[in-house]
Coordinates of C-alpha atoms in Angstrom, one line a residue:
M130 CA 18.2 12.4 -14.9
T131 CA 17.6 9.2 -16.8
I132 CA 17.7 5.5 -15.8
T133 CA 20.7 3.6 -16.8
P134 CA 19.9 -0.1 -16.1
D135 CA 22.5 -2.6 -15.2
A136 CA 23.1 -4.5 -18.4
G137 CA 23.4 -7.7 -16.6
N138 CA 19.9 -7.5 -15.1
R139 CA 17.8 -7.7 -18.3
P140 CA 18.7 -7.9 -21.9
R141 CA 15.8 -5.7 -23.1
P142 CA 15.9 -1.9 -23.3
R143 CA 14.1 -0.3 -20.4
P144 CA 11.0 1.8 -20.9
S145 CA 11.5 5.5 -21.2
L146 CA 9.4 8.5 -20.2
R147 CA 10.9 10.7 -22.9
P148 CA 8.4 12.2 -25.4
K149 CA 7.5 10.1 -28.4
A150 CA 6.7 11.3 -31.9
H151 CA 3.0 10.1 -31.9
G152 CA 0.0 12.1 -30.7
P153 CA -1.2 12.6 -27.2
G154 CA -2.3 9.7 -25.0
T155 CA -5.8 9.0 -23.7
L156 CA -5.3 9.6 -20.0
T157 CA -8.0 11.3 -18.0
A158 CA -7.9 12.6 -14.4
V159 CA -9.3 10.2 -11.9
S160 CA -12.0 11.7 -9.7
H161 CA -11.7 11.3 -5.9
A162 CA -14.6 9.0 -5.5
D163 CA -14.9 6.0 -3.2
Q164 CA -13.2 2.9 -4.6
S165 CA -15.6 1.3 -7.0
P166 CA -16.5 -2.4 -6.2
N167 CA -14.8 -5.0 -8.4
A168 CA -15.7 -8.6 -8.5
Q169 CA -12.0 -9.6 -8.9
Q170 CA -12.9 -11.4 -12.0
D171 CA -11.6 -11.3 -15.5
G172 CA -15.0 -10.5 -17.1
P173 CA -18.4 -11.2 -15.6
G174 CA -19.2 -14.8 -14.8
K175 CA -15.8 -16.1 -15.9
H176 CA -12.9 -16.8 -13.6
P177 CA -12.4 -15.8 -10.0
G178 CA -9.2 -14.2 -8.9
P179 CA -7.2 -11.2 -10.2
P180 CA -7.1 -10.5 -14.0
R181 CA -5.0 -12.5 -16.4
P182 CA -3.6 -11.5 -19.8
E183 CA -5.7 -12.6 -22.8
H184 CA -2.8 -13.9 -24.8
V185 CA -0.1 -16.1 -23.4
R186 CA 2.4 -18.1 -25.5
P187 CA 2.2 -21.7 -24.2
I188 CA 5.5 -23.0 -22.6
P189 CA 6.4 -26.7 -22.5
L190 CA 6.3 -28.0 -19.0
A191 CA 9.6 -29.6 -19.6
D192 CA 11.2 -26.2 -20.1
L193 CA 9.9 -25.0 -16.8
A194 CA 11.1 -28.2 -15.1
H195 CA 14.5 -27.5 -16.5
Q196 CA 14.3 -24.0 -15.1
L197 CA 13.5 -25.4 -11.6
G198 CA 16.3 -28.0 -11.9
T199 CA 13.9 -30.9 -11.5
A200 CA 13.4 -33.9 -13.7
A201 CA 11.1 -33.4 -16.7
P202 CA 7.7 -35.1 -16.2
A203 CA 7.0 -38.0 -18.5
A204 CA 3.7 -36.4 -19.6
E205 CA 3.9 -33.6 -22.1
A206 CA 2.0 -30.5 -21.2
A207 CA 1.8 -26.8 -22.2
V208 CA 1.6 -24.2 -19.5
T209 CA -0.2 -20.8 -19.9
G210 CA -0.6 -19.6 -16.3
I211 CA 0.3 -20.2 -12.7
T212 CA -1.6 -19.7 -9.4
H213 CA -1.3 -20.6 -5.8
D214 CA -5.1 -20.5 -5.3
S215 CA -6.9 -23.7 -6.2
R216 CA -10.1 -21.8 -6.7
A217 CA -8.5 -19.6 -9.3
V218 CA -7.0 -22.3 -11.5
R219 CA -7.6 -22.0 -15.2
P220 CA -7.0 -24.6 -17.9
G221 CA -3.3 -24.8 -18.6
D222 CA -2.2 -23.5 -15.2
I223 CA 0.5 -24.8 -12.9
Y224 CA -1.1 -25.0 -9.5
A225 CA 1.4 -24.1 -6.8
A226 CA 0.5 -26.2 -3.7
L227 CA 2.2 -24.4 -0.8
P228 CA 2.5 -25.4 2.8
G229 CA 0.2 -23.3 5.1
A230 CA -0.4 -22.8 8.8
R231 CA -3.4 -25.1 9.0
Y232 CA -3.6 -26.9 5.6
H233 CA -1.2 -27.8 2.8
G234 CA -2.1 -26.6 -0.7
A235 CA -1.8 -30.2 -1.9
D236 CA -5.0 -30.9 0.1
F237 CA -6.9 -28.9 -2.6
A238 CA -5.1 -30.5 -5.6
A239 CA -8.3 -32.3 -6.7
Q240 CA -10.1 -29.0 -7.1
A241 CA -7.2 -27.8 -9.3
V242 CA -7.5 -30.8 -11.5
E243 CA -11.2 -30.3 -12.0
L244 CA -10.5 -26.7 -13.1
G245 CA -8.0 -27.8 -15.7
A246 CA -4.5 -27.5 -14.1
A247 CA -1.7 -28.8 -16.3
A248 CA 0.7 -29.6 -13.5
I249 CA 1.3 -29.1 -9.8
L250 CA 4.3 -27.4 -8.1
T251 CA 4.8 -28.4 -4.5
D252 CA 7.3 -29.4 -1.8
P253 CA 8.3 -32.9 -0.7
A254 CA 5.6 -32.9 1.9
G255 CA 2.9 -32.3 -0.7
T256 CA 4.3 -34.6 -3.5
E257 CA 2.4 -37.8 -2.6
R258 CA -0.9 -36.0 -2.4
A259 CA -0.2 -34.1 -5.6
A260 CA 0.8 -37.2 -7.5
A261 CA -2.4 -39.0 -6.5
T262 CA -4.2 -36.7 -8.9
G263 CA -2.4 -38.1 -11.9
L264 CA -1.1 -34.7 -12.9
P265 CA 2.6 -34.1 -13.5
V266 CA 4.3 -32.9 -10.3
L267 CA 7.3 -30.6 -10.0
T268 CA 8.8 -31.0 -6.5
V269 CA 11.2 -28.3 -5.1
D270 CA 12.2 -27.6 -1.5
N271 CA 10.6 -24.2 -1.3
P272 CA 7.9 -23.7 -4.0
R273 CA 7.0 -20.2 -2.7
A274 CA 10.5 -19.0 -3.5
R275 CA 10.2 -20.3 -7.1
M276 CA 6.8 -19.0 -8.0
G277 CA 7.9 -15.6 -9.0
A278 CA 10.6 -16.7 -11.4
L279 CA 8.2 -19.2 -13.0
A280 CA 5.5 -16.6 -13.4
V281 CA 8.0 -14.3 -15.1
S282 CA 8.8 -17.0 -17.6
I283 CA 5.2 -18.0 -18.2
Y284 CA 4.0 -14.4 -18.8
G285 CA 7.1 -13.4 -20.8
D286 CA 8.7 -11.1 -18.2
P287 CA 6.0 -8.4 -18.5
G288 CA 7.7 -6.2 -15.9
A289 CA 10.6 -5.6 -18.2
E290 CA 8.4 -3.5 -20.4
L291 CA 7.1 -1.3 -17.5
L292 CA 8.9 1.4 -15.7
Q293 CA 8.5 0.3 -12.1
I294 CA 8.7 2.5 -9.0
G295 CA 8.4 0.6 -5.7
I296 CA 7.7 2.3 -2.4
T297 CA 8.5 0.9 1.0
G298 CA 8.6 2.2 4.6
T299 CA 6.2 2.1 7.6
S300 CA 4.0 5.1 6.9
G301 CA 3.1 6.9 3.7
K302 CA 3.5 4.1 1.1
T303 CA -0.1 4.4 -0.1
T304 CA 0.0 8.2 -0.3
T305 CA 3.4 8.3 -2.0
A306 CA 2.2 5.7 -4.6
Y307 CA -0.8 7.8 -5.5
L308 CA 1.3 10.9 -5.7
I309 CA 3.9 9.2 -8.0
D310 CA 1.0 7.9 -10.1
G311 CA -0.2 11.5 -10.4
G312 CA 3.3 12.5 -11.7
L313 CA 3.5 9.6 -14.1
R314 CA 0.0 10.5 -15.5
A315 CA 1.2 14.1 -16.0
A316 CA 4.3 12.9 -17.8
A317 CA 2.3 10.5 -19.9
E318 CA -0.3 13.2 -20.9
K319 CA 2.5 15.6 -21.8
S320 CA 4.4 13.1 -24.0
G321 CA 1.8 10.6 -25.2
G322 CA 3.6 7.9 -23.2
G323 CA 0.7 5.5 -22.6
L324 CA -1.3 4.6 -19.5
T325 CA -0.1 4.2 -15.9
G326 CA -0.6 1.5 -13.3
L327 CA -1.0 1.5 -9.6
I328 CA -0.7 -1.4 -7.1
G329 CA -1.2 -1.0 -3.4
T330 CA -3.2 -1.3 -0.2
V331 CA -6.4 0.4 -1.4
E332 CA -6.6 -0.8 -4.9
S333 CA -4.8 -1.7 -8.1
R334 CA -5.4 0.4 -11.2
I335 CA -4.9 -0.4 -14.9
G336 CA -5.2 3.0 -16.5
D337 CA -8.6 4.0 -15.1
E338 CA -9.9 0.5 -14.3
R339 CA -9.9 -0.1 -10.6
L340 CA -9.5 -3.4 -8.8
K341 CA -10.0 -4.0 -5.1
S342 CA -6.8 -5.1 -3.3
E343 CA -6.7 -8.0 -0.9
R344 CA -3.2 -7.1 0.4
T345 CA -0.6 -4.3 0.0
T346 CA 1.5 -6.3 -2.4
P347 CA 0.0 -9.2 -4.4
E348 CA 1.4 -12.7 -4.4
A349 CA 4.1 -13.2 -7.0
T350 CA 1.8 -15.3 -9.3
D351 CA -0.9 -12.6 -9.3
L352 CA 1.6 -9.8 -9.6
Q353 CA 3.2 -11.0 -12.7
A354 CA -0.2 -11.7 -14.3
L355 CA -1.2 -8.2 -13.4
F356 CA 1.9 -6.8 -15.1
A357 CA 1.1 -8.9 -18.1
V358 CA -2.4 -7.4 -18.3
M359 CA -1.0 -3.9 -17.9
R360 CA 1.4 -4.6 -20.8
E361 CA -1.5 -5.8 -23.0
R362 CA -3.5 -2.7 -22.3
G363 CA -0.8 -0.2 -23.0
V364 CA 0.4 0.6 -19.5
R365 CA 4.0 2.0 -19.6
S366 CA 4.7 2.7 -16.0
V367 CA 3.6 1.5 -12.6
A368 CA 3.8 2.8 -9.0
M369 CA 3.7 0.0 -6.4
E370 CA 3.7 -0.4 -2.7
V371 CA 6.2 -3.0 -1.4
S372 CA 5.6 -4.3 2.1
S373 CA 8.1 -6.0 4.3
H374 CA 5.9 -9.1 4.1
A375 CA 6.2 -9.0 0.3
L376 CA 10.0 -8.8 0.5
V377 CA 10.4 -11.6 3.0
L378 CA 7.7 -13.9 1.5
G379 CA 8.9 -13.5 -2.1
R380 CA 5.9 -11.7 -3.5
V381 CA 8.1 -9.4 -5.5
D382 CA 10.4 -12.2 -6.8
G383 CA 11.0 -11.5 -10.4
C384 CA 10.7 -7.7 -10.1
V385 CA 13.7 -5.4 -10.5
F386 CA 12.4 -1.9 -9.7
D387 CA 13.8 1.0 -11.7
V388 CA 13.4 3.2 -8.7
A389 CA 13.0 2.0 -5.1
V390 CA 11.7 4.6 -2.5
F391 CA 12.2 4.5 1.2
N392 CA 10.0 6.7 3.3
N393 CA 10.6 5.9 7.0
L394 CA 10.7 3.2 9.6
S395 CA 8.9 3.0 12.9
P396 CA 7.6 0.0 15.0
E397 CA 5.0 -2.1 13.1
H398 CA 4.3 -5.7 12.3
M399 CA 6.2 -6.8 15.4
E400 CA 4.1 -10.0 15.4
F401 CA 5.9 -10.9 12.1
H402 CA 9.4 -9.4 12.7
T403 CA 11.6 -10.3 15.6
G404 CA 12.5 -6.6 16.2
M405 CA 13.3 -3.3 14.5
E406 CA 16.6 -4.6 13.0
D407 CA 14.8 -7.5 11.5
Y408 CA 12.1 -5.2 10.1
F409 CA 14.8 -2.8 8.7
Q410 CA 16.7 -5.7 7.0
A411 CA 13.5 -6.8 5.4
K412 CA 12.9 -3.3 4.0
A413 CA 16.6 -3.0 3.0
Q414 CA 16.1 -6.0 0.6
L415 CA 14.5 -3.6 -1.8
F416 CA 17.8 -1.8 -2.1
T417 CA 19.8 -4.7 -3.3
K418 CA 20.9 -5.2 -6.9
A419 CA 18.5 -8.2 -7.2
R420 CA 15.5 -5.9 -6.4
S421 CA 16.2 -2.4 -7.8
R422 CA 18.5 -0.2 -9.9
L423 CA 18.3 3.1 -8.2
G424 CA 17.2 4.3 -4.7
V425 CA 15.4 7.4 -3.4
V426 CA 15.7 7.6 0.4
N427 CA 14.5 9.9 3.2
F428 CA 17.5 11.7 4.7
D429 CA 15.4 12.7 7.8
D430 CA 14.9 9.1 8.9
E431 CA 17.6 7.4 10.9
Y432 CA 17.1 4.1 9.0
G433 CA 17.1 6.0 5.8
R434 CA 20.5 7.4 6.6
R435 CA 21.8 3.9 7.0
L436 CA 20.9 3.2 3.4
I437 CA 22.3 6.5 2.3
E438 CA 25.6 5.9 4.2
G439 CA 26.3 2.6 2.6
E440 CA 23.8 -0.1 3.4
S441 CA 22.2 0.2 0.0
E442 CA 23.7 -1.8 -2.8
V443 CA 22.3 0.6 -5.5
P444 CA 23.0 4.3 -6.0
V445 CA 20.9 6.5 -3.8
T446 CA 19.4 9.9 -4.2
S447 CA 18.4 11.5 -0.9
F448 CA 15.6 13.9 0.0
S449 CA 14.9 16.0 3.1
A450 CA 11.5 17.6 3.9
E451 CA 13.3 19.2 6.8
G452 CA 15.6 21.0 4.4
H453 CA 18.9 19.4 5.5
P454 CA 21.7 20.8 3.4
D455 CA 23.4 17.4 3.0
A456 CA 20.4 15.9 1.1
H457 CA 20.4 16.0 -2.7
W458 CA 16.8 17.4 -2.8
R459 CA 15.4 19.6 -0.1
A460 CA 12.1 21.3 0.8
A461 CA 12.1 25.0 1.8
D462 CA 9.6 27.7 2.5
V463 CA 7.0 25.2 3.7
E464 CA 3.5 26.6 4.3
V465 CA 1.2 24.1 6.0
G466 CA -2.5 24.7 5.4
A467 CA -5.8 23.0 6.4
L468 CA -6.2 21.3 2.9
G469 CA -2.5 20.9 1.9
S470 CA 0.9 22.6 1.9
T471 CA 3.1 24.5 -0.5
F472 CA 6.9 24.4 -0.6
T473 CA 9.9 25.0 -2.8
V474 CA 12.0 22.1 -3.9
H475 CA 15.8 22.7 -4.2
G476 CA 17.8 20.1 -6.2
P477 CA 21.3 19.5 -7.6
D478 CA 22.8 22.0 -10.0
G479 CA 20.6 24.9 -8.8
V480 CA 17.3 23.3 -9.8
T481 CA 14.4 25.0 -8.1
V482 CA 10.7 23.9 -8.4
Q483 CA 7.5 25.3 -6.9
A484 CA 5.5 22.4 -5.4
A485 CA 2.4 21.6 -3.4
S486 CA 1.2 18.7 -1.3
P487 CA -2.5 18.1 -2.1
I488 CA -3.0 16.5 1.4
A489 CA -2.6 18.3 4.7
G490 CA 0.1 17.6 7.2
P491 CA 3.9 18.1 7.4
F492 CA 4.4 14.3 6.8
N493 CA 2.7 14.7 3.5
V494 CA 5.2 17.3 2.5
A495 CA 7.8 14.5 2.9
N496 CA 5.6 12.1 0.9
S497 CA 5.1 14.6 -1.8
L498 CA 8.9 15.4 -1.9
A499 CA 9.6 11.6 -2.1
A500 CA 7.2 11.3 -5.0
I501 CA 8.8 14.3 -6.9
V502 CA 12.3 13.0 -6.4
A503 CA 11.4 9.5 -7.4
L504 CA 9.8 10.8 -10.6
V505 CA 12.8 12.9 -11.4
V506 CA 15.1 10.0 -10.9
A507 CA 12.9 8.0 -13.2
G508 CA 13.3 10.6 -15.9
V509 CA 10.4 13.0 -15.5
D510 CA 11.0 16.8 -15.8
P511 CA 11.0 18.2 -12.2
Q512 CA 8.3 20.8 -12.8
T513 CA 6.1 18.3 -14.6
A514 CA 6.6 15.9 -11.6
A515 CA 5.7 18.6 -9.1
D516 CA 2.6 19.7 -11.0
G517 CA 1.4 16.1 -11.4
V518 CA 1.8 15.5 -7.7
A519 CA 0.0 18.7 -6.8
A520 CA -2.9 17.8 -9.0
V521 CA -3.7 14.5 -7.3
P522 CA -7.3 14.9 -6.0
G523 CA -6.6 13.1 -2.7
V524 CA -5.9 9.6 -1.5
P525 CA -8.8 7.3 -0.2
G526 CA -8.7 7.2 3.6
R527 CA -5.7 9.4 4.0
L528 CA -6.8 12.6 5.8
E529 CA -9.9 12.3 3.6
R530 CA -12.4 15.0 4.4
V531 CA -16.1 14.3 5.0
D532 CA -18.2 17.3 4.4
A533 CA -22.0 17.2 5.1
G534 CA -22.4 20.9 5.7
Q535 CA -21.0 21.0 9.2
D536 CA -19.1 24.0 10.6
Y537 CA -16.1 21.9 11.7
L538 CA -13.5 19.8 10.0
A539 CA -14.2 16.0 9.8
V540 CA -11.6 13.6 8.4
V541 CA -10.9 9.9 8.2
D542 CA -7.4 8.6 8.3
Y543 CA -5.7 5.2 8.1
A544 CA -3.3 6.0 11.0
H545 CA -3.1 2.7 12.9
K546 CA 0.3 2.8 14.6
T547 CA 1.7 5.1 17.3
D548 CA 3.9 7.3 15.1
A549 CA 1.2 7.8 12.5
V550 CA -1.4 8.7 15.2
E551 CA 1.0 11.2 16.7
S552 CA 1.9 12.7 13.3
V553 CA -1.7 13.1 12.1
L554 CA -2.9 14.6 15.5
R555 CA 0.0 17.1 15.5
A556 CA -0.8 18.1 11.9
L557 CA -4.4 18.6 12.7
R558 CA -3.6 20.7 15.8
K559 CA -1.8 23.2 13.5
V560 CA -4.9 23.8 11.5
T561 CA -7.6 23.5 14.2
E562 CA -8.8 26.6 16.0
G563 CA -10.9 24.7 18.5
K564 CA -10.7 21.2 19.9
I565 CA -9.8 17.8 18.4
H566 CA -12.1 14.9 19.0
A567 CA -10.4 11.6 17.9
V568 CA -11.8 8.1 17.5
L569 CA -9.3 5.3 17.6
G570 CA -9.1 1.5 18.1
C571 CA -6.5 -1.2 17.7
G572 CA -6.7 -4.3 15.6
G573 CA -7.0 -7.8 17.1
D574 CA -4.7 -10.7 16.4
R575 CA -1.9 -8.2 15.5
D576 CA 1.0 -6.5 17.2
R577 CA -0.1 -6.1 20.8
T578 CA 2.9 -4.0 21.9
K579 CA 1.5 -0.8 20.2
R580 CA -1.8 -0.7 22.0
M581 CA -0.7 1.1 25.2
P582 CA 1.4 3.6 23.3
M583 CA -1.5 4.3 20.9
G584 CA -3.9 4.8 23.8
A585 CA -1.4 7.2 25.4
A586 CA -0.8 9.1 22.2
V587 CA -4.5 9.8 21.5
A588 CA -5.1 10.7 25.1
R589 CA -2.2 13.1 25.2
L590 CA -2.7 14.8 21.8
A591 CA -6.6 15.0 21.4
D592 CA -9.0 17.0 23.5
T593 CA -11.4 14.1 23.4
A594 CA -10.1 10.5 22.9
V595 CA -12.9 8.0 22.1
L596 CA -11.4 4.5 22.4
T597 CA -13.3 2.0 20.4
S598 CA -13.1 -1.2 18.3
D599 CA -11.1 -1.4 15.1
N600 CA -11.0 -5.0 13.7
P601 CA -11.1 -7.1 16.9
R602 CA -11.0 -10.3 14.8
G603 CA -10.7 -13.2 17.1
E604 CA -9.9 -11.2 20.3
D605 CA -12.3 -9.8 22.9
P606 CA -12.8 -6.1 22.0
L607 CA -13.0 -5.1 25.7
A608 CA -9.6 -6.8 26.4
I609 CA -8.0 -4.7 23.6
L610 CA -9.7 -1.5 24.9
A611 CA -8.5 -2.3 28.4
T612 CA -4.9 -2.3 27.2
M613 CA -5.4 1.0 25.3
L614 CA -7.1 2.5 28.4
A615 CA -4.1 1.5 30.5
G616 CA -1.9 3.4 28.1
A617 CA -4.2 6.4 28.3
A618 CA -4.1 6.2 32.1
D619 CA -0.3 6.4 32.1
V620 CA -0.6 9.9 30.8
P621 CA -0.6 12.4 33.7
S622 CA -4.1 13.8 34.2
H623 CA -3.1 17.4 33.5
E624 CA -1.6 16.3 30.1
R625 CA -4.5 14.3 28.8
G626 CA -7.8 15.1 27.3
T627 CA -11.2 13.6 28.1
V628 CA -11.1 9.8 27.5
L629 CA -14.2 7.9 26.6
V630 CA -14.6 4.2 26.0
E631 CA -17.2 2.9 23.6
E632 CA -16.9 -0.6 22.2
D633 CA -19.3 0.0 19.3
R634 CA -17.5 1.9 16.6
A635 CA -20.5 3.6 15.1
A636 CA -21.6 4.8 18.6
A637 CA -18.0 6.0 19.2
I638 CA -18.1 8.1 16.0
A639 CA -21.4 9.5 17.0
A640 CA -20.0 10.4 20.4
A641 CA -17.1 12.4 18.9
V642 CA -19.5 14.2 16.5
A643 CA -21.8 15.1 19.4
R644 CA -18.9 17.0 21.1
A645 CA -17.9 19.0 18.0
K646 CA -18.3 22.7 18.0
P647 CA -17.6 25.3 15.2
G648 CA -13.8 25.4 14.5
D649 CA -13.2 21.9 16.0
T650 CA -11.9 18.8 14.2
V651 CA -13.3 15.3 14.3
I652 CA -10.9 12.6 13.2
V653 CA -11.8 8.9 12.9
A654 CA -8.5 7.0 12.7
G655 CA -7.3 3.4 12.1
K656 CA -9.3 2.0 9.2
G657 CA -9.2 4.7 6.5
H658 CA -10.4 3.3 3.2
E659 CA -11.5 -0.1 4.6
Q660 CA -15.1 -1.1 4.0
G661 CA -15.5 -3.9 6.5
Q662 CA -15.1 -4.6 10.2
D663 CA -13.9 -8.1 11.3
I664 CA -15.6 -9.1 14.6
A665 CA -15.1 -12.7 15.7
G666 CA -14.2 -13.8 12.2
V667 CA -17.3 -12.2 10.6
V668 CA -16.7 -9.3 8.3
R669 CA -19.6 -6.8 8.3
T670 CA -20.0 -3.8 6.1
F671 CA -18.5 -0.8 7.7
D672 CA -17.0 2.3 6.1
D673 CA -15.7 5.0 8.5
R674 CA -16.4 7.7 5.9
Q675 CA -20.1 6.7 5.5
V676 CA -20.7 6.2 9.2
L677 CA -19.1 9.6 10.0
R678 CA -21.2 11.3 7.3
E679 CA -24.4 9.7 8.7
A680 CA -23.4 10.8 12.2
I681 CA -22.9 14.3 11.1
E682 CA -26.1 14.4 9.1
S683 CA -28.0 13.0 12.1
S684 CA -26.5 15.6 14.4
L685 CA -27.3 18.5 12.0
K686 CA -30.9 17.2 11.8
S687 CA -31.2 17.2 15.6
L688 CA -29.8 20.7 15.8
H689 CA -32.2 21.9 13.2
H690 CA -35.1 20.2 15.0
D691 CA -34.0 21.8 18.3
H692 CA -33.9 25.2 16.7
Q693 CA -37.3 24.7 15.1
G694 CA -38.7 23.7 18.5

């Protein structure tokens, strides 16, 4: 299958994954190491913030004012960039001064001037303060909603030269993005089709260069600049997570995804959305003609079926990890193992492909199938897609194994909502001979409605549930734990495991390790790849993988000492 873009969306021909005549590309496999630190700078000692393209054709400010429908400023200026962060302004930038919860971006306009801003984009509330700087001011009612289109114009619509696959849903976005990237890399290596890009919760990647992510989906100004850098460096395709926040707040304005993927929907971000319907409608924006060209949707999810049955504006290809005969693509003969799963993929016209999920758990069969189907819809050969997905060496913080020589399984996972906790614990139960010892907390200043259900889930499904702190942020950690404990207490005593409460996360991890016997599983859930813990507004270094490894090593030393004694 190949992509046939809507001719009205973009005048340029879309990128293709079909083989080219020139020699092979220069892609190499990415090892499964911890995310390398990145200073978020475009070269050492230069500018803060995400990377920018080296070459940008200056655009007259008057042309951008015309695009916005505002009066052209009297002063002539040439624009070469745009940012919403006053600290990241570079000479020639438009500084987008946005209203905020506590401050208005116009309050920081002087800093933008000092750094060489060419003009300021703001709303009526910020106009007077912006004008006081002496810079030309472009005033619109909702500047956030206009940033994306301006960035597209300033950077020359870089996304038009990238094959873009966007993934949305509650669970599995990160994993699916990594798996799609694996398939894109396999296709590129086979055809000499250039480098690949990845944008998501854990990191962004430009080929093999890794950049730390601040949020799941970058702001529109940063995203278009990142696309421009990718284009400069020879990236031909990009897999990208698309959050509901990104869709509602306009972070993907200016993007038209070639393939949009929907994994699933379960309660999350209820502090941001008014309810599940509002949450779904935010996700559904990705399946409008303004946002995408083709959709790939999970038939097994009730909200996915709504998109399939007519609520998507774009043509949809469905997939079913449960093997439903009405789905276009189906998984069959699924064999779930401790390290991954194997399955057969059945598609239209009798297509059959042997596939594997490189990560354990039935839900990762669904993520792997989603990735394979998205790749096929994007024009990748089905077996090449399946082989590329199977070759992915793992995803940071997603059922990531920690092996220090112990005789039990130890994993770290990002599961931080009820459905995800239940899914990962059930998956581990299938591959655990002994007992499961789970460490779990809930974040502060976030959705409070999930705390009791999460406490209940871990108490019911683990043999030992160690309730602890996640990122308490501005809340009292004990208050969060009290709510989780109340949820655990609602589980009838004969249905729940042993429940421990330990506010200190490192001590909680050590407590779980201390209970582990040969054949057991220890899982530390909630933070996954994160490398810090936010307590009372102070972020301290904390990596679950490192702390778990140290706890195991300490336990092994104690056992060795006891045996020696």
